[in-house]
Short mmCIF file of C-alpha atoms in Angstrom, two decimals:
data_model
loop_
_atom_site.label_atom_id
_atom_site.label_comp_id
_atom_site.label_asym_id
_atom_site.label_seq_id
_atom_site.Cartn_x
_atom_site.Cartn_y
_atom_site.Cartn_z
CA GLU A 1 116.52 -114.64 13.47
CA ALA A 2 113.10 -115.40 12.01
CA ALA A 3 111.57 -113.24 14.73
CA SER A 4 113.90 -110.37 13.82
CA VAL A 5 112.85 -110.73 10.20
CA ALA A 6 109.18 -110.44 11.22
CA THR A 7 109.95 -107.32 13.26
CA ALA A 8 111.85 -105.71 10.37
CA VAL A 9 109.00 -106.45 8.00
CA ARG A 10 106.51 -104.84 10.41
CA LEU A 11 108.56 -101.66 10.56
CA ASN A 12 108.99 -101.39 6.80
CA SER A 13 105.68 -102.92 5.70
CA MET A 14 103.40 -101.33 3.19
CA CYS A 15 100.79 -102.48 0.71
CA GLY A 16 98.75 -103.98 3.52
CA ARG A 17 95.49 -103.17 1.76
CA SER A 18 94.58 -103.85 -1.84
CA ARG A 19 91.57 -104.23 -4.10
CA MET A 20 90.57 -107.34 -6.02
CA ALA A 21 86.87 -107.03 -6.76
CA LEU A 22 86.79 -108.79 -10.14
CA PRO A 23 84.54 -111.85 -10.50
CA PRO A 24 86.34 -115.24 -10.66
CA GLU A 25 85.64 -115.61 -14.39
CA SER A 26 87.46 -112.36 -15.17
CA VAL A 27 90.40 -113.30 -12.98
CA ALA A 28 90.79 -116.68 -14.70
CA ARG A 29 90.73 -115.11 -18.17
CA ALA A 30 93.18 -112.38 -17.20
CA ALA A 31 95.63 -114.89 -15.71
CA ARG A 32 95.24 -117.33 -18.65
CA ALA A 33 95.32 -120.17 -16.12
CA SER A 34 94.41 -123.74 -16.99
CA ARG A 35 93.39 -124.70 -13.46
CA TRP A 36 92.25 -123.02 -10.25
CA PHE A 37 92.62 -124.78 -6.91
CA ASP A 38 90.24 -123.86 -4.08
CA ARG A 39 88.35 -121.47 -6.35
CA GLU A 40 85.24 -121.53 -4.14
CA SER A 41 87.21 -119.86 -1.31
CA PHE A 42 87.70 -116.66 -3.30
CA THR A 43 85.21 -113.83 -2.83
CA PRO A 44 85.71 -110.54 -4.70
CA CYS A 45 87.09 -108.10 -2.13
CA PRO A 46 87.14 -104.29 -2.57
CA ASN A 47 89.21 -103.91 0.61
CA MET A 48 91.73 -106.75 0.89
CA CYS A 49 93.70 -107.08 4.14
CA PRO A 50 96.05 -109.69 5.66
CA GLY A 51 94.22 -112.90 6.45
CA ARG A 52 91.77 -112.65 3.55
CA ARG A 53 92.07 -114.97 0.56
CA SER A 54 92.83 -113.95 -3.01
CA PRO A 55 93.92 -115.69 -6.25
CA VAL A 56 97.64 -116.36 -6.75
CA LEU A 57 99.27 -117.41 -10.03
CA TYR A 58 102.20 -119.86 -10.25
CA LEU A 59 103.55 -122.61 -12.53
CA ASP A 60 102.86 -126.19 -11.52
CA LYS A 61 105.38 -129.04 -11.92
CA ASP A 62 104.39 -129.39 -15.59
CA GLY A 63 104.92 -125.68 -16.28
CA GLU A 64 101.17 -124.91 -16.57
CA ARG A 65 99.83 -121.58 -15.35
CA THR A 66 97.78 -122.38 -12.25
CA LEU A 67 95.67 -120.25 -9.93
CA HIS A 68 95.40 -121.07 -6.26
CA THR A 69 93.36 -119.19 -3.64
CA MET A 70 95.75 -118.31 -0.80
CA ALA A 71 95.70 -116.21 2.35
CA PHE A 72 97.45 -112.82 2.31
CA GLY A 73 100.23 -112.80 4.91
CA LEU A 74 102.82 -115.56 4.89
CA VAL A 75 102.60 -118.38 7.43
CA PRO A 76 105.88 -120.31 6.95
CA SER A 77 105.96 -124.09 6.89
CA TYR A 78 108.06 -124.17 10.09
CA HIS A 79 105.31 -122.41 12.06
CA LYS A 80 104.78 -124.29 15.34
CA PRO A 81 101.68 -126.50 15.41
CA GLY A 82 98.93 -125.02 17.54
CA ALA A 83 100.58 -121.59 17.69
CA LYS A 84 98.55 -118.48 16.88
CA LEU A 85 98.55 -117.50 13.22
CA ASP A 86 99.78 -113.98 12.48
CA HIS A 87 99.22 -112.95 8.87
CA PHE A 88 100.49 -109.42 9.53
CA ALA A 89 104.03 -110.42 10.58
CA LEU A 90 105.21 -111.52 7.13
CA MET A 91 102.82 -109.81 4.75
CA ASN A 92 105.74 -108.05 2.99
CA ALA A 93 109.33 -108.97 2.15
CA ARG A 94 112.09 -106.61 1.04
CA SER A 95 113.32 -107.66 -2.41
CA GLU A 96 116.85 -106.40 -1.63
CA THR A 97 117.34 -108.88 1.23
CA VAL A 98 114.88 -111.66 0.43
CA GLY A 99 117.68 -113.89 -0.88
CA SER A 100 119.55 -113.83 2.44
CA LYS A 101 116.77 -114.01 5.05
CA PRO A 102 115.98 -117.51 6.37
CA ALA A 103 112.25 -116.89 6.25
CA PHE A 104 112.35 -116.26 2.47
CA GLN A 105 115.64 -117.64 1.16
CA ARG A 106 114.30 -121.13 0.45
CA LEU A 107 111.10 -119.76 -1.13
CA VAL A 108 112.76 -117.45 -3.66
CA HIS A 109 114.34 -120.50 -5.33
CA SER A 110 111.25 -122.70 -5.60
CA LYS A 111 108.02 -120.94 -4.65
CA ARG A 112 107.74 -117.72 -6.59
CA CYS A 113 104.25 -116.53 -7.55
CA VAL A 114 102.36 -113.51 -8.84
CA VAL A 115 99.36 -111.81 -7.19
CA PRO A 116 96.94 -109.89 -9.46
CA ILE A 117 95.25 -106.84 -7.91
CA GLN A 118 93.39 -103.82 -9.25
CA GLY A 119 95.16 -101.35 -6.98
CA PHE A 120 96.43 -100.85 -3.45
CA PHE A 121 95.85 -98.41 -0.60
CA GLU A 122 98.40 -96.41 1.31
CA TRP A 123 98.08 -93.84 4.11
CA LEU A 124 99.66 -90.38 4.37
CA LYS A 125 99.93 -88.60 7.72
CA ASP A 126 99.29 -84.84 7.60
CA ALA A 127 100.65 -82.07 9.82
CA HIS A 128 97.92 -82.69 12.42
CA GLY A 129 98.75 -86.39 12.72
CA ARG A 130 95.64 -87.51 10.84
CA ARG A 131 96.03 -90.33 8.32
CA GLN A 132 94.47 -89.87 4.89
CA PRO A 133 94.17 -93.04 2.75
CA TYR A 134 95.02 -92.98 -0.96
CA TYR A 135 94.21 -95.45 -3.70
CA VAL A 136 97.08 -96.24 -6.11
CA TYR A 137 96.29 -97.84 -9.46
CA ARG A 138 97.29 -97.89 -13.12
CA GLN A 139 95.29 -96.07 -15.77
CA PRO A 140 94.04 -98.26 -18.64
CA SER A 141 95.42 -95.82 -21.22
CA GLU A 142 99.03 -96.96 -20.84
CA ALA A 143 101.07 -98.74 -23.51
CA ALA A 144 99.64 -101.88 -25.10
CA THR A 145 102.55 -103.95 -23.76
CA LEU A 146 100.98 -103.91 -20.30
CA VAL A 147 98.97 -106.88 -19.12
CA LYS A 148 95.23 -106.13 -19.19
CA HIS A 149 92.07 -108.08 -18.61
CA GLU A 150 89.19 -108.19 -21.03
CA ALA A 151 87.46 -105.09 -19.59
CA GLY A 152 90.45 -102.94 -20.54
CA GLU A 153 91.67 -102.17 -17.02
CA SER A 154 95.39 -102.57 -16.37
CA LEU A 155 95.85 -104.98 -13.52
CA LEU A 156 98.85 -104.82 -11.22
CA TRP A 157 100.76 -108.12 -11.11
CA LEU A 158 102.78 -108.22 -7.89
CA ALA A 159 105.85 -110.42 -7.34
CA ALA A 160 105.30 -112.66 -4.34
CA LEU A 161 106.44 -115.81 -2.53
CA TYR A 162 104.17 -118.53 -1.14
CA ASP A 163 104.40 -121.38 1.32
CA ALA A 164 102.20 -124.14 2.77
CA TRP A 165 101.69 -124.95 6.45
CA GLY A 166 99.48 -127.34 8.33
CA ASP A 167 99.38 -129.85 11.15
CA GLU A 168 99.82 -133.47 10.20
CA GLY A 169 96.56 -134.96 8.97
CA GLU A 170 94.87 -131.57 8.49
CA PRO A 171 94.31 -129.46 5.36
CA ARG A 172 97.31 -127.29 4.52
CA LEU A 173 97.15 -123.50 4.68
CA TYR A 174 98.60 -121.78 1.60
CA SER A 175 99.68 -118.18 2.12
CA TYR A 176 101.87 -115.58 0.42
CA THR A 177 103.96 -112.48 1.02
CA ILE A 178 104.34 -109.52 -1.36
CA LEU A 179 107.80 -108.26 -2.31
CA THR A 180 108.55 -104.55 -1.98
CA VAL A 181 111.12 -102.19 -3.46
CA ASP A 182 112.10 -98.54 -3.10
CA ALA A 183 109.25 -96.32 -4.22
CA ALA A 184 109.31 -94.71 -7.66
CA PRO A 185 109.81 -90.92 -7.69
CA ASP A 186 106.19 -90.23 -8.64
CA ILE A 187 104.80 -91.83 -5.44
CA MET A 188 107.73 -91.16 -3.10
CA TRP A 189 105.58 -88.46 -1.45
CA LEU A 190 103.16 -91.16 -0.30
CA HIS A 191 105.54 -93.89 0.96
CA ASP A 192 109.22 -94.78 0.68
CA ARG A 193 108.37 -98.34 -0.42
CA MET A 194 106.09 -99.85 -3.05
CA PRO A 195 105.18 -103.39 -4.16
CA VAL A 196 107.19 -105.01 -6.92
CA ILE A 197 105.00 -104.66 -10.02
CA LEU A 198 105.72 -106.91 -13.00
CA SER A 199 104.40 -104.86 -15.89
CA THR A 200 105.13 -107.10 -18.89
CA ASP A 201 104.41 -110.71 -19.83
CA ASP A 202 108.15 -111.39 -20.10
CA ALA A 203 108.77 -110.16 -16.55
CA ILE A 204 105.91 -112.32 -15.26
CA GLU A 205 107.20 -115.42 -17.02
CA ARG A 206 110.76 -114.91 -15.74
CA TRP A 207 109.53 -114.54 -12.17
CA LEU A 208 107.28 -117.61 -12.34
CA ASP A 209 109.76 -119.94 -14.04
CA VAL A 210 111.61 -121.35 -11.02
CA LYS A 211 113.13 -124.21 -13.04
CA ARG A 212 114.93 -122.28 -15.77
CA VAL A 213 115.42 -118.83 -14.23
CA PRO A 214 117.71 -118.67 -11.18
CA ALA A 215 116.65 -116.61 -8.19
CA ALA A 216 119.38 -114.01 -8.79
CA ASP A 217 118.15 -113.38 -12.33
CA ALA A 218 114.51 -113.30 -11.26
CA LEU A 219 115.27 -110.69 -8.59
CA ARG A 220 116.60 -108.35 -11.27
CA THR A 221 113.00 -107.83 -12.39
CA CYS A 222 112.25 -106.25 -8.99
CA VAL A 223 112.53 -102.59 -9.93
CA PRO A 224 110.36 -99.55 -9.11
CA HIS A 225 107.42 -99.12 -11.45
CA THR A 226 106.45 -95.66 -12.69
CA GLY A 227 103.29 -94.29 -14.27
CA LEU A 228 100.88 -95.01 -11.42
CA SER A 229 97.92 -92.80 -10.60
CA SER A 230 96.49 -92.07 -7.16
CA HIS A 231 93.73 -90.16 -5.41
CA ALA A 232 92.39 -89.72 -1.89
CA VAL A 233 89.64 -92.05 -0.69
CA HIS A 234 87.22 -91.84 2.24
CA PRO A 235 88.78 -92.62 5.64
CA ARG A 236 85.95 -95.06 6.38
CA MET A 237 87.69 -97.66 4.19
CA GLY A 238 90.30 -97.91 6.94
CA ARG A 239 87.95 -100.34 8.65
CA VAL A 240 88.60 -103.84 7.35
CA SER A 241 84.86 -104.51 7.66
CA TYR A 242 84.11 -101.86 5.02
CA GLN A 243 83.63 -104.00 1.91
CA HIS A 244 81.85 -101.71 -0.56
CA ASP A 245 82.66 -100.84 -4.16
CA ASP A 246 83.13 -97.15 -3.31
CA ALA A 247 86.14 -97.97 -1.08
CA CYS A 248 88.34 -96.76 -3.96
CA ALA A 249 86.10 -93.84 -5.02
CA GLN A 250 87.76 -90.43 -5.14
CA TYR A 251 87.08 -88.38 -2.02
CA GLU A 252 87.39 -84.66 -1.33
CA PRO A 253 87.53 -83.86 2.42
CA MET A 254 84.85 -81.34 3.43
CA ARG A 255 86.24 -78.03 4.57
CA ILE A 256 84.54 -75.54 6.86
CA THR A 257 84.85 -72.89 4.15
CA ALA A 258 82.32 -74.84 2.06
CA PHE A 259 79.53 -73.39 4.21
CA PHE A 260 80.54 -69.77 3.58
CA THR A 261 81.67 -67.45 0.81
CA ALA A 262 85.29 -68.18 -0.08
CA THR A 263 86.40 -64.64 -1.06
CA PRO A 264 84.96 -61.14 -0.58
CA GLY A 265 82.71 -60.31 -3.49
CA GLY A 266 83.11 -63.82 -4.90
CA PRO A 267 80.27 -66.01 -6.14
CA GLU A 268 78.11 -67.77 -3.57
CA ARG A 269 78.77 -71.47 -3.56
CA ALA A 270 76.36 -72.92 -1.05
CA VAL A 271 76.50 -76.62 -0.46
CA GLY A 272 73.40 -78.06 -2.02
CA GLY A 273 72.54 -74.69 -3.56
CA PRO A 274 72.87 -73.43 -7.16
CA GLY A 275 75.49 -75.37 -9.04
CA ALA A 276 75.33 -78.35 -6.69
CA THR A 277 73.53 -81.55 -7.46
CA SER A 278 71.74 -84.08 -5.33
CA ASP A 279 72.27 -86.88 -7.82
CA VAL A 280 74.79 -89.62 -7.14
CA ALA A 281 78.14 -88.70 -8.66
CA GLU A 282 80.04 -91.22 -10.73
CA THR A 283 83.83 -91.52 -10.92
CA LYS A 284 85.82 -93.69 -13.30
CA VAL A 285 88.64 -95.60 -11.58
CA GLY A 286 90.65 -97.78 -13.90
CA GLY A 287 87.73 -98.59 -16.15
CA ASP A 288 85.21 -99.15 -13.34
CA VAL A 289 82.42 -96.67 -12.58
CA ILE A 290 82.32 -95.99 -8.84
CA LYS A 291 79.32 -94.19 -7.36
CA SER A 292 79.95 -91.67 -4.59
CA GLU A 293 77.63 -90.00 -2.11
CA PRO A 294 75.35 -87.08 -3.10
CA SER A 295 76.23 -83.53 -2.15
CA ILE A 296 75.06 -82.11 1.17
CA PRO A 297 71.87 -80.02 1.26
CA GLU A 298 72.23 -76.38 2.22
CA PRO A 299 72.05 -75.83 5.98
CA SER A 300 69.88 -73.04 7.32
CA ALA A 301 68.96 -71.63 10.72
CA ALA A 302 65.68 -73.55 10.72
CA THR A 303 67.17 -76.93 9.88
CA VAL A 304 70.22 -76.52 12.12
CA VAL A 305 68.50 -75.06 15.18
CA GLY A 306 65.10 -76.75 14.97
CA LYS A 307 62.18 -76.07 17.27
CA PRO A 308 62.47 -76.39 21.05
CA GLY A 309 61.31 -79.75 22.31
CA GLU A 310 61.74 -81.47 18.95
CA PRO A 311 64.72 -83.65 17.95
CA ALA A 312 67.26 -82.02 15.66
CA THR A 313 66.74 -82.97 12.01
CA GLY A 314 67.49 -81.63 8.56
CA ALA A 315 70.68 -80.36 7.01
CA GLY A 316 72.43 -79.79 10.35
CA VAL A 317 72.25 -83.47 11.18
CA ASP A 318 73.05 -84.45 7.59
CA ALA A 319 76.18 -82.30 7.68
CA LEU A 320 77.40 -83.92 10.90
CA VAL A 321 76.69 -87.40 9.52
CA THR A 322 78.83 -86.57 6.49
CA MET A 323 81.61 -85.47 8.86
CA GLY A 324 81.63 -88.96 10.36
CA PHE A 325 79.12 -88.76 13.22
CA SER A 326 76.35 -91.33 13.40
CA GLN A 327 72.74 -90.20 12.90
CA ARG A 328 71.99 -90.65 16.58
CA ASP A 329 75.13 -88.88 17.81
CA ALA A 330 74.58 -85.97 15.41
CA ALA A 331 70.99 -85.43 16.57
CA GLU A 332 72.03 -85.78 20.21
CA ALA A 333 74.89 -83.31 19.82
CA LEU A 334 72.65 -80.66 18.28
CA ASP A 335 69.87 -81.29 20.81
CA LYS A 336 72.24 -80.90 23.74
CA ALA A 337 73.83 -77.80 22.28
CA ARG A 338 70.41 -76.25 21.62
CA GLY A 339 68.96 -77.21 25.00
CA SER A 340 71.89 -76.26 27.20
CA CYS A 341 72.47 -72.70 26.03
CA GLU A 342 70.63 -70.24 23.80
CA ARG A 343 73.96 -69.11 22.43
CA ALA A 344 75.12 -72.58 21.34
CA ILE A 345 74.53 -71.99 17.65
CA GLU A 346 76.13 -68.55 17.83
CA ILE A 347 79.21 -70.01 19.53
CA LEU A 348 79.58 -72.83 17.02
CA THR A 349 78.99 -70.60 14.00
CA SER A 350 81.19 -67.75 15.24
CA ALA A 351 84.03 -70.13 16.11
CA ALA A 352 83.92 -71.74 12.69
CA VAL A 353 83.87 -68.40 10.87
CA ASP A 354 86.53 -66.81 13.07
CA ARG A 355 88.88 -69.75 12.57
CA ALA A 356 88.28 -69.72 8.82
CA GLY A 357 89.00 -65.99 8.62
CA LEU A 358 85.67 -65.27 6.97
CA LEU A 359 84.41 -62.15 8.72
CA GLY A 360 83.01 -58.83 7.61
CA ALA A 361 82.35 -58.53 3.92
CA SER A 362 83.32 -62.14 3.23
CA GLN A 363 80.50 -63.71 5.20
CA SER A 364 77.62 -65.16 3.23
CA PRO A 365 73.96 -64.12 3.69
CA ARG A 366 73.33 -67.48 5.35
CA HIS A 367 75.99 -66.83 7.99
CA ALA A 368 74.81 -63.25 8.46
CA ALA A 369 71.29 -64.52 9.09
CA LEU A 370 72.54 -66.97 11.70
CA ARG A 371 74.52 -64.28 13.51
CA THR A 372 71.54 -61.89 13.43
CA THR A 373 69.22 -64.59 14.82
CA CYS A 374 71.61 -65.45 17.63
CA THR A 375 72.21 -61.77 18.46
CA LEU A 376 68.48 -61.13 18.74
CA LYS A 377 68.07 -64.13 21.04
CA ARG A 378 70.88 -62.89 23.25
CA LYS A 379 69.37 -59.38 23.47
CA ALA A 380 65.98 -60.83 24.25
CA THR A 381 67.37 -62.70 27.27
CA PRO A 382 66.56 -60.56 30.36
CA SER A 383 69.59 -59.46 32.34
CA ARG A 384 69.86 -60.37 35.98
CA THR A 385 68.80 -57.65 38.43
CA SER A 386 70.23 -57.02 41.85
CA SER A 387 67.05 -58.33 43.48
CA GLU A 388 67.35 -61.71 41.83
CA PRO A 389 69.10 -64.40 43.84
CA THR A 390 72.59 -65.29 42.72
CA ARG A 391 72.80 -68.62 40.91
CA ARG A 392 75.32 -70.78 42.65
CA SER A 393 77.47 -73.23 40.75
CA PRO A 394 79.22 -76.14 42.47
CA SER A 395 81.96 -75.92 39.85
CA SER A 396 83.21 -72.51 41.10
CA LYS A 397 84.27 -72.60 44.72
CA THR A 398 86.75 -70.45 46.62
CA LYS A 399 87.95 -70.70 50.16
CA GLY A 400 88.35 -67.61 52.33
CA GLY A 401 88.30 -66.92 56.03
CA GLY A 402 88.09 -70.59 56.88
CA ARG A 403 84.75 -71.13 55.12
CA THR A 404 83.81 -72.22 51.61
CA GLN A 405 82.20 -69.53 49.45
CA LYS A 406 80.47 -70.16 46.15
CA ARG A 407 80.69 -67.61 43.37
CA SER A 408 78.37 -67.42 40.39
CA PRO A 409 80.12 -67.82 37.03
CA ALA A 410 80.59 -64.72 34.91
CA ARG A 411 77.84 -63.67 32.54
CA GLY A 412 78.18 -65.49 29.21
CA SER A 413 80.51 -68.20 30.48
CA VAL A 414 79.75 -71.87 29.96
CA SER A 415 79.65 -74.24 32.92
CA VAL A 416 82.18 -77.06 32.91
CA ALA A 417 79.38 -79.57 33.27
CA SER A 418 77.43 -78.10 30.36
CA PRO A 419 76.66 -80.51 27.49
CA LEU A 420 78.30 -77.91 25.25
CA THR A 421 81.68 -78.83 26.73
CA THR A 422 81.10 -82.55 27.18
CA GLY A 423 80.08 -85.41 24.96
CA ARG A 424 79.68 -85.14 21.19
CA ALA A 425 78.55 -81.50 21.33
CA GLY A 426 81.71 -80.59 23.23
CA THR A 427 83.80 -82.54 20.74
CA LEU A 428 82.29 -80.57 17.85
CA HIS A 429 82.75 -77.25 19.66
CA ARG A 430 86.37 -77.95 20.55
CA TYR A 431 87.04 -79.13 17.01
CA LEU A 432 85.64 -75.99 15.39
CA THR A 433 87.61 -73.75 17.75
CA THR A 434 90.92 -75.49 17.06
CA ARG A 435 90.62 -76.70 13.44
CA SER A 436 89.94 -74.62 10.38
CA ASP A 437 90.95 -76.88 7.52
CA ASP A 438 89.16 -80.23 7.28
CA ILE A 439 85.98 -81.41 8.96
CA ARG A 440 86.58 -84.94 10.11
CA PRO A 441 85.29 -87.16 12.94
CA HIS A 442 87.06 -86.85 16.31
#
């Protein structure tokens, strides 16, 4: 039955990522704890995931508020010695059934705790199957009854259960699981579950007091919390190795329309042009100032195409890097596209504009210049005469009359083996011809 509990938690889990980047001194003051066990094991973490350690608040046997650094993701005390540790299996517990499940029933009576975090991350899948992460937090401007630390930010105090496990004669591993409840209406669009947030000092005390408050009464504090704020963050924070302060910074996905005029006769809004800034932007998230990346410089035919024989550099590469490609892959993609076909830039540009529906009067002067340049290059290419030998391609073969005949591909077609249809360049080309909304890495 314990295995079935782990499976159920996996299917209904959420709040697998959180943020706790405060220094230890701030955490201790916010928790008003008299002691902190294993304090040296805590490292401020902007992108907390199961297995990492964070501070947990509980009442010791004398009723004193105590902090203890524990691992996120419960490892129960009955875990078999020598077996592989899985912090993901029991990272969450449903508050509605926690009192009846063997894995949690004994803990809800004697080992209740509270986990302070600054916010948590959740993912939303769009119509194309892509997952966009969001950061959920509480604004510091809420009512004064909310628990806040000295900097003025409203922390989220999550109801949790903890346990200790360890082989005989070895140090014990302390770990915890976060309780969840049905999501509040204001974040139901993001996920159907949310962590149990204890928003007042009275709720925190009732949950922590395992001696005087029965489990049934403590579970009544597990209700959906409203008034949370959220915004999209960069998909790169999905990597658990990404531990930077801007993991929770607000992010606006780049759209292909940013490179062209949005409406016929409308104002030109070139990326990196008038009205844009190259300075680092600053965003306030719950009292903290998070720095985001600078805007992209304006691409042009010179910086995108480059000179033959030279590696691709400039705004074209910068734009691809912002989309998620590495510097090397971006330069290689543009080099292959430029070297394999004179019409590569025309194909990429035309596909992007056609898919975005920005033709005719709505195209910007920058796009018009690119199309004119590519058209001139195409006209300057000499056409094949009848006296010229036919170029044979091994990719186009037909059989007739018992012998194999090779036919030259049609004028303007792209060979299957061309770098424009393979590798990173092919990925970019296929993406622009099938996607017209967001520019994101393949």
